[in-house]
Short mmCIF file of C-alpha atoms in Angstrom, two decimals:
data_model
loop_
_atom_site.label_atom_id
_atom_site.label_comp_id
_atom_site.label_asym_id
_atom_site.label_seq_id
_atom_site.Cartn_x
_atom_site.Cartn_y
_atom_site.Cartn_z
CA MET A 1226 5.62 -7.99 -12.76
CA SER A 1227 6.53 -4.29 -12.56
CA GLU A 1228 4.02 -1.52 -13.11
CA GLU A 1229 5.99 -0.17 -16.08
CA LYS A 1230 5.78 -3.53 -17.91
CA LEU A 1231 2.10 -4.04 -17.00
CA MET A 1232 0.77 -0.67 -18.14
CA SER A 1233 1.47 1.47 -21.26
CA LYS A 1234 3.12 4.79 -20.41
CA LYS A 1235 0.46 6.97 -22.00
CA LYS A 1236 -3.06 6.29 -23.27
CA PRO A 1237 -4.40 8.78 -25.86
CA ALA A 1238 -7.82 10.33 -25.54
CA TYR A 1239 -10.27 9.11 -28.21
CA PRO A 1240 -13.07 11.29 -29.66
CA VAL A 1241 -16.76 10.35 -29.40
CA ASN A 1242 -17.95 8.84 -32.67
CA LYS A 1243 -21.30 9.69 -34.28
CA LYS A 1244 -23.04 6.53 -33.05
CA LEU A 1245 -21.90 7.04 -29.45
CA ASP A 1246 -22.93 10.70 -29.68
CA GLY A 1247 -26.41 9.58 -30.75
CA TYR A 1248 -26.48 7.08 -27.86
CA LEU A 1249 -25.58 9.87 -25.36
CA HIS A 1250 -28.33 12.09 -26.76
CA ARG A 1251 -30.91 9.32 -26.58
CA TYR A 1252 -30.23 8.66 -22.89
CA SER A 1253 -29.94 12.32 -21.84
CA ARG A 1254 -26.21 12.21 -21.29
CA LYS A 1255 -25.57 14.81 -23.94
CA ILE A 1256 -26.76 18.19 -22.65
CA GLU A 1257 -25.61 21.69 -23.45
CA ILE A 1258 -23.54 23.19 -20.65
CA PRO A 1259 -22.33 26.80 -20.24
CA ILE A 1260 -18.63 26.08 -19.74
CA PHE A 1261 -15.92 23.96 -21.30
CA TYR A 1262 -12.84 22.28 -19.91
CA GLU A 1263 -10.63 24.73 -21.82
CA ASP A 1264 -12.29 27.67 -20.06
CA LEU A 1265 -11.08 26.42 -16.72
CA LEU A 1266 -7.45 26.39 -18.02
CA ARG A 1267 -7.47 30.24 -18.00
CA PHE A 1268 -6.46 30.33 -14.26
CA ALA A 1269 -4.13 33.12 -13.27
CA GLY A 1270 -2.22 31.08 -10.66
CA SER A 1271 -2.41 28.21 -8.18
CA VAL A 1272 -1.36 27.01 -4.76
CA VAL A 1273 -0.56 23.43 -3.66
CA VAL A 1274 -3.30 21.55 -1.78
CA TYR A 1275 -1.98 19.59 1.24
CA ASP A 1276 -3.87 16.88 3.17
CA ALA A 1277 -4.46 16.87 6.96
CA ASP A 1278 -0.96 15.43 7.45
CA GLY A 1279 0.76 18.07 5.39
CA GLU A 1280 1.41 15.81 2.38
CA ASP A 1281 1.13 17.08 -1.15
CA THR A 1282 -2.14 15.74 -2.65
CA LEU A 1283 -0.97 16.37 -6.29
CA TRP A 1284 -3.94 18.77 -6.59
CA VAL A 1285 -3.47 22.56 -6.89
CA ARG A 1286 -6.09 25.14 -6.05
CA VAL A 1287 -6.39 27.53 -8.94
CA TYR A 1288 -7.57 31.13 -8.94
CA TYR A 1289 -8.78 33.43 -11.71
CA SER A 1290 -8.78 37.12 -12.48
CA ASP A 1291 -11.78 39.04 -11.09
CA PHE A 1292 -13.27 39.31 -14.53
CA ASP A 1293 -12.97 35.56 -15.34
CA ARG A 1294 -13.96 34.49 -11.83
CA GLU A 1295 -17.46 36.00 -11.93
CA GLU A 1296 -18.24 34.32 -15.27
CA ILE A 1297 -16.72 30.99 -14.31
CA ASP A 1298 -18.48 30.87 -10.93
CA LEU A 1299 -21.87 31.46 -12.46
CA SER A 1300 -21.26 28.85 -15.17
CA LEU A 1301 -20.10 26.19 -12.66
CA LYS A 1302 -23.21 26.80 -10.49
CA LYS A 1303 -25.34 26.31 -13.63
CA VAL A 1304 -23.47 23.07 -14.34
CA TYR A 1305 -24.26 21.89 -10.80
CA SER A 1306 -27.96 22.69 -11.36
CA ILE A 1307 -28.00 20.74 -14.63
CA LEU A 1308 -26.17 17.72 -13.12
CA HIS A 1309 -28.08 17.52 -9.82
CA SER A 1310 -31.33 19.37 -10.37
CA ASP A 1311 -33.65 20.50 -13.17
CA GLY A 1312 -31.17 22.94 -14.68
CA GLY A 1313 -33.16 25.98 -13.45
CA ASP A 1314 -31.64 29.21 -12.16
CA ARG A 1315 -33.67 29.52 -8.95
CA ILE A 1316 -31.09 27.62 -6.82
CA LEU A 1317 -28.08 29.59 -8.04
CA ASP A 1318 -28.39 32.35 -5.42
CA TYR A 1319 -27.97 29.69 -2.68
CA LEU A 1320 -24.78 28.12 -4.15
CA ASN A 1321 -21.17 29.14 -3.77
CA VAL A 1322 -18.14 27.85 -5.58
CA ASP A 1323 -15.74 27.20 -2.68
CA ALA A 1324 -12.83 25.82 -4.65
CA VAL A 1325 -11.59 24.88 -8.11
CA ASP A 1326 -8.80 22.35 -7.91
CA TYR A 1327 -6.68 21.01 -10.76
CA CYS A 1328 -5.00 17.62 -10.74
CA THR A 1329 -1.45 17.50 -12.13
CA PHE A 1330 -1.28 13.69 -11.96
CA GLY A 1331 -2.54 11.12 -14.43
CA ASN A 1332 -3.96 11.15 -17.94
CA SER A 1333 -7.13 13.13 -17.59
CA LYS A 1334 -5.90 16.17 -15.58
CA PRO A 1335 -9.33 16.88 -14.18
CA PHE A 1336 -10.76 19.94 -12.38
CA ARG A 1337 -12.52 19.21 -9.10
CA ILE A 1338 -15.26 21.71 -8.23
CA LYS A 1339 -16.50 22.18 -4.64
CA ILE A 1340 -20.03 23.57 -4.51
CA ARG A 1341 -21.48 24.66 -1.14
CA ASN A 1342 -25.11 25.46 -0.24
CA ILE A 1343 -24.82 28.70 1.71
CA LEU A 1344 -28.04 28.08 3.67
CA ASN A 1345 -26.81 25.01 5.49
CA ASP A 1346 -23.14 24.60 4.54
CA ASN A 1347 -23.69 21.23 2.87
CA TYR A 1348 -21.28 20.78 -0.02
CA THR A 1349 -20.55 18.41 -2.79
CA TYR A 1350 -18.05 17.98 -5.63
CA PHE A 1351 -18.15 17.34 -9.35
CA TYR A 1352 -15.37 16.97 -11.91
CA VAL A 1353 -14.75 18.66 -15.27
CA LYS A 1354 -12.63 16.58 -17.66
CA LYS A 1355 -11.79 16.35 -21.34
CA THR A 1356 -14.10 13.97 -23.17
CA ASP A 1357 -12.59 10.57 -23.94
CA ALA A 1358 -14.68 7.86 -25.59
CA SER A 1359 -12.96 5.16 -23.48
CA ARG A 1360 -14.05 6.90 -20.31
CA VAL A 1361 -17.61 7.37 -21.55
CA TYR A 1362 -17.87 3.68 -22.33
CA GLY A 1363 -16.40 2.93 -18.89
CA LEU A 1364 -18.90 5.17 -17.15
CA GLU A 1365 -21.89 3.72 -18.97
CA LEU A 1366 -20.78 0.11 -18.31
CA GLU A 1367 -20.29 0.94 -14.65
CA HIS A 1368 -23.81 2.44 -14.60
CA MET A 1369 -25.33 -0.71 -16.14
CA LEU A 1370 -23.23 -3.62 -14.87
CA SER A 1371 -22.13 -2.56 -11.40
CA PRO A 1372 -24.38 -2.16 -8.31
CA TYR A 1373 -24.01 1.64 -8.68
CA ASN A 1374 -25.69 4.28 -10.84
CA LEU A 1375 -23.54 7.07 -12.19
CA ASN A 1376 -24.48 10.59 -13.17
CA PHE A 1377 -22.46 12.38 -15.90
CA LEU A 1378 -22.88 14.72 -18.86
CA VAL A 1379 -21.07 15.05 -22.19
CA PHE A 1380 -21.00 18.15 -24.33
CA GLY A 1381 -18.41 18.57 -27.08
CA ASP A 1382 -14.96 18.07 -25.70
CA THR A 1383 -16.06 18.37 -22.04
CA LEU A 1384 -17.12 15.69 -19.65
CA ILE A 1385 -18.86 16.41 -16.32
CA GLU A 1386 -18.80 13.61 -13.66
CA GLU A 1387 -20.44 13.51 -10.29
CA HIS A 1388 -18.24 12.77 -7.31
CA ILE A 1389 -18.15 9.20 -6.07
CA ALA A 1390 -17.94 9.29 -2.26
CA GLY A 1391 -15.76 6.85 -0.38
CA ILE A 1392 -12.40 6.36 1.27
CA PRO A 1393 -9.57 6.20 -1.27
CA GLY A 1394 -8.34 2.59 -1.51
CA ASP A 1395 -4.65 3.48 -0.78
CA VAL A 1396 -5.63 5.51 2.30
CA PHE A 1397 -7.92 2.76 3.57
CA ILE A 1398 -5.28 0.07 3.07
CA GLU A 1399 -2.64 2.10 4.91
CA ASP A 1400 -4.63 3.67 7.75
CA MET A 1401 -7.82 1.72 8.30
CA LEU A 1402 -7.28 -1.86 7.19
CA PRO A 1403 -5.01 -2.70 10.18
CA LYS A 1404 -7.82 -1.59 12.52
CA CYS A 1405 -10.48 -3.78 10.95
CA THR A 1406 -11.77 -6.81 12.82
CA GLU A 1407 -11.07 -10.27 11.52
CA ALA A 1408 -14.72 -10.52 10.34
CA GLU A 1409 -14.44 -7.19 8.46
CA LYS A 1410 -11.19 -8.34 6.82
CA ALA A 1411 -12.92 -11.55 5.59
CA GLN A 1412 -15.82 -9.48 4.25
CA LEU A 1413 -13.33 -7.09 2.48
CA ALA A 1414 -11.64 -10.13 0.94
CA LYS A 1415 -14.94 -11.28 -0.43
CA GLU A 1416 -15.64 -7.80 -1.87
CA PHE A 1417 -12.22 -7.67 -3.49
CA VAL A 1418 -12.78 -11.00 -5.21
CA LYS A 1419 -16.06 -9.73 -6.65
CA PHE A 1420 -14.54 -6.37 -7.64
CA ASN A 1421 -11.65 -8.15 -9.35
CA GLU A 1422 -14.02 -10.42 -11.27
CA ARG A 1423 -16.32 -7.49 -12.31
CA CYS A 1424 -13.39 -5.46 -13.67
CA MET A 1425 -12.09 -8.36 -15.68
CA ILE A 1426 -15.55 -9.21 -17.14
CA ARG A 1427 -16.18 -5.69 -18.43
CA LEU A 1428 -12.49 -4.93 -19.27
CA LEU A 1429 -11.97 -2.01 -16.84
CA GLY A 1430 -8.25 -1.66 -16.38
CA ASP A 1431 -5.80 0.02 -14.01
CA MET A 1432 -7.66 -0.50 -10.77
CA ARG A 1433 -4.72 0.38 -8.53
CA SER A 1434 -5.68 1.25 -4.99
CA TYR A 1435 -5.97 4.94 -5.67
CA ASN A 1436 -8.41 4.35 -8.53
CA TYR A 1437 -11.13 2.87 -6.38
CA VAL A 1438 -12.76 3.78 -3.06
CA ILE A 1439 -13.88 1.73 -0.06
CA VAL A 1440 -17.44 2.58 1.05
CA PRO A 1441 -18.43 1.59 4.59
CA VAL A 1442 -22.14 0.84 4.98
CA HIS A 1443 -23.65 0.44 8.42
CA ASP A 1444 -25.99 -2.58 8.53
CA PHE A 1445 -27.65 -3.25 11.92
CA ASP A 1446 -24.80 -3.93 14.35
CA HIS A 1447 -21.86 -4.12 11.93
CA VAL A 1448 -20.17 -2.40 8.99
CA VAL A 1449 -20.19 -3.83 5.48
CA TYR A 1450 -17.53 -2.57 3.07
CA LYS A 1451 -18.14 -2.08 -0.68
CA ILE A 1452 -15.53 -1.34 -3.35
CA ARG A 1453 -16.29 1.20 -6.13
CA ALA A 1454 -14.19 2.15 -9.15
CA ILE A 1455 -13.75 5.93 -9.54
CA ASP A 1456 -11.51 6.18 -12.62
CA PHE A 1457 -12.70 4.85 -15.98
CA ASP A 1458 -9.87 6.06 -18.16
CA GLN A 1459 -8.55 2.58 -18.90
CA GLN A 1460 -11.67 0.99 -20.29
CA CYS A 1461 -10.86 -1.42 -23.16
CA PHE A 1462 -7.39 -0.03 -24.08
CA GLU A 1463 -4.57 -2.27 -22.78
CA GLY A 1464 -3.57 -5.50 -24.44
CA LYS A 1465 -2.57 -7.44 -21.35
CA LEU A 1466 -5.44 -9.24 -19.63
CA LYS A 1467 -3.65 -8.78 -16.26
CA VAL A 1468 -4.30 -5.03 -16.50
CA TYR A 1469 -8.04 -5.75 -16.13
CA ARG A 1470 -7.48 -7.78 -12.92
CA PRO A 1471 -6.79 -5.59 -9.87
CA GLN A 1472 -5.07 -8.55 -8.13
CA PHE A 1473 -1.93 -8.06 -10.30
CA PHE A 1474 -1.14 -4.50 -9.18
CA LYS A 1475 1.40 -4.23 -6.42
CA GLU A 1476 -0.64 -1.45 -4.74
CA ASN A 1477 -3.29 -4.07 -4.09
CA PHE A 1478 -0.94 -6.67 -2.53
CA ARG A 1479 -2.45 -6.36 0.98
CA MET A 1480 -5.96 -6.88 -0.40
CA VAL A 1481 -4.70 -9.99 -2.26
CA GLU A 1482 -3.15 -11.23 1.01
CA LEU A 1483 -6.54 -10.81 2.69
CA VAL A 1484 -8.08 -13.12 0.06
CA ARG A 1485 -5.28 -15.63 0.52
CA THR A 1486 -5.53 -15.70 4.29
CA LYS A 1487 -9.24 -15.26 4.87
CA LEU A 1488 -10.92 -17.25 2.07
CA GLN A 1489 -10.72 -20.86 1.07
CA LYS A 1490 -10.48 -21.64 -2.65
CA TYR A 1491 -14.03 -22.96 -2.70
CA SER A 1492 -15.27 -19.60 -1.37
CA VAL A 1493 -13.23 -17.67 -3.91
CA ASP A 1494 -14.75 -19.75 -6.73
CA GLN A 1495 -18.23 -19.29 -5.31
CA TYR A 1496 -17.86 -15.50 -5.15
CA LYS A 1497 -16.57 -15.38 -8.72
CA ILE A 1498 -19.62 -17.32 -9.89
CA GLU A 1499 -21.90 -15.05 -7.93
CA GLU A 1500 -20.35 -11.96 -9.58
CA ARG A 1501 -20.51 -13.45 -13.09
CA SER A 1502 -24.17 -14.35 -12.49
CA ILE A 1503 -25.17 -10.90 -11.23
CA VAL A 1504 -23.38 -9.24 -14.16
CA ALA A 1505 -25.18 -11.60 -16.59
CA LYS A 1506 -28.52 -10.67 -14.98
CA ARG A 1507 -27.69 -6.98 -15.38
CA ILE A 1508 -26.84 -7.51 -19.04
CA LEU A 1509 -30.13 -9.26 -19.56
CA SER A 1510 -32.12 -6.63 -17.65
CA SER A 1511 -30.43 -3.70 -19.45
CA GLY A 1512 -32.29 -4.61 -22.64
CA ASP A 1513 -31.62 -2.45 -25.69
CA ARG A 1514 -29.53 0.08 -23.80
CA ILE A 1515 -26.37 -2.04 -23.50
CA LYS A 1516 -26.94 -3.33 -27.02
CA ARG A 1517 -26.95 0.23 -28.37
CA LEU A 1518 -23.82 1.10 -26.38
CA LEU A 1519 -22.01 -1.97 -27.72
CA ASP A 1520 -23.16 -1.21 -31.28
CA ALA A 1521 -21.29 2.08 -30.97
CA CYS A 1522 -18.25 0.46 -29.33
CA VAL A 1523 -17.71 -2.37 -31.87
CA ILE A 1524 -17.07 0.09 -34.66
CA ASP A 1525 -15.08 2.54 -32.53
CA ASP A 1526 -11.31 3.10 -32.53
CA ILE A 1527 -10.41 3.08 -28.85
CA SER A 1528 -7.15 1.10 -28.76
CA LEU A 1529 -4.07 0.14 -30.67
CA GLU A 1530 -3.91 -2.78 -33.09
CA ASP A 1531 -1.23 -4.56 -31.09
CA ASN A 1532 -3.31 -4.28 -27.90
CA ILE A 1533 -6.36 -5.73 -29.68
CA THR A 1534 -4.33 -8.66 -31.10
CA ARG A 1535 -2.78 -9.47 -27.73
CA LEU A 1536 -5.93 -9.17 -25.66
CA LYS A 1537 -8.15 -11.27 -27.93
CA MET A 1538 -5.61 -14.06 -27.91
CA GLU A 1539 -5.20 -13.94 -24.12
CA ILE A 1540 -8.98 -14.12 -23.64
CA TYR A 1541 -9.17 -16.93 -26.23
CA GLU A 1542 -6.68 -18.95 -24.15
CA LEU A 1543 -8.86 -18.40 -21.11
CA ALA A 1544 -12.34 -18.88 -22.66
CA LYS A 1545 -11.49 -21.32 -25.57
CA ASP A 1546 -14.07 -19.50 -27.75
CA ILE A 1547 -12.78 -19.33 -31.31
CA ASN A 1548 -14.79 -16.19 -31.97
CA PHE A 1549 -12.39 -14.14 -29.98
CA LYS A 1550 -9.75 -14.77 -32.68
CA LYS A 1551 -12.01 -13.14 -35.19
CA CYS A 1552 -12.33 -9.78 -33.37
CA ASN A 1553 -10.91 -6.71 -35.08
CA THR A 1554 -11.70 -3.98 -32.52
CA MET A 1555 -11.68 -3.70 -28.76
CA GLY A 1556 -15.41 -3.16 -28.89
CA GLU A 1557 -15.83 -6.58 -30.55
CA VAL A 1558 -13.69 -8.17 -27.79
CA LEU A 1559 -15.79 -6.48 -25.14
CA ALA A 1560 -19.09 -7.38 -26.69
CA LEU A 1561 -18.07 -11.01 -27.13
CA ALA A 1562 -16.76 -11.16 -23.56
CA LEU A 1563 -20.07 -9.92 -22.14
CA ASP A 1564 -22.00 -12.28 -24.47
CA PHE A 1565 -19.81 -15.13 -23.25
CA VAL A 1566 -20.73 -14.39 -19.64
CA LYS A 1567 -24.41 -14.06 -20.51
CA ARG A 1568 -24.51 -17.34 -22.52
CA ASN A 1569 -22.80 -19.28 -19.83
CA TYR A 1570 -25.27 -18.02 -17.27
CA GLN A 1571 -28.21 -18.93 -19.48
CA ASP A 1572 -26.82 -22.37 -20.37
CA VAL A 1573 -26.28 -23.22 -16.71
CA ASN A 1574 -29.80 -22.09 -15.80
CA MET A 1575 -31.37 -23.98 -18.70
CA SER A 1576 -29.48 -27.19 -17.69
CA LYS A 1577 -30.90 -26.84 -14.17
CA ILE A 1578 -34.43 -26.60 -15.58
CA PHE A 1579 -33.99 -29.73 -17.62
CA ASP A 1580 -32.27 -31.53 -14.69
CA ASN A 1581 -35.32 -30.81 -12.58
#
């Protein structure tokens, strides 16, 4: 299936509703910041950013007038302090804004900020984006249901996200995958199965290879690879279930081939069950937090009516749970999908107790 048919051409940004705003405040995600996304659009000019091979990265490095630059630099350093420290001013003298880059590709058109510690030349990045309720739900669900914690802030129409380190999936597949050992390829296949299952369970769409990163972790005498999503724009929007399964994007074809050639069907099924079980455990351990998030989501308008109708019917065909047909919002579909995973996990474990 072609990408154009699989994905909608443009997804609108959705505002944060009152209940989600209250949720963000409760869990310290809503914090006043000294600069807004719109402020960064006041750049005076830009130059193209090329990679090490001289290829256009689709980012441009922007620059500001002297008057604006002083104010913007100070504000961005304060944002860094709020995001990564206690928000105090004492570290500001040791920080420098090395670059402000603007992405001309995709829906969110983010700014990427490079902050360097002038005492030791260590640097890190964070992103400034326009607030979108879909993305906020995606970030929170990633924080609670994946193996990884996320740090982000929301204030008004501006979203601040920490950088997720790793090798971009498309770069890894092209340059590094051919050099992997057979054992590493088998391990990557396992991780892709789990990543694919996790995205489908929590309805995170559009995981093409440039929307996730590969993270190598050194463990004793070998390297273990993990897969992390880095773009949460397509949380609970599309109506086609395939959009929420990375295996159906042509950019992931070589990862799918790894699964086909390195794993037996029994192993694939085993890894799917493992991932469903760990997600169910995270749902149970998250307590009231995920319930409060879903309470905001079920009454939210974060998709189109046609998308909701199509997705709930496709999931019904898969799960055979009549309750999916009764859903009226994407939030209801998501909440029911997560509840379905949790109930199945609990039912299986209860049956084991009685069997024993």
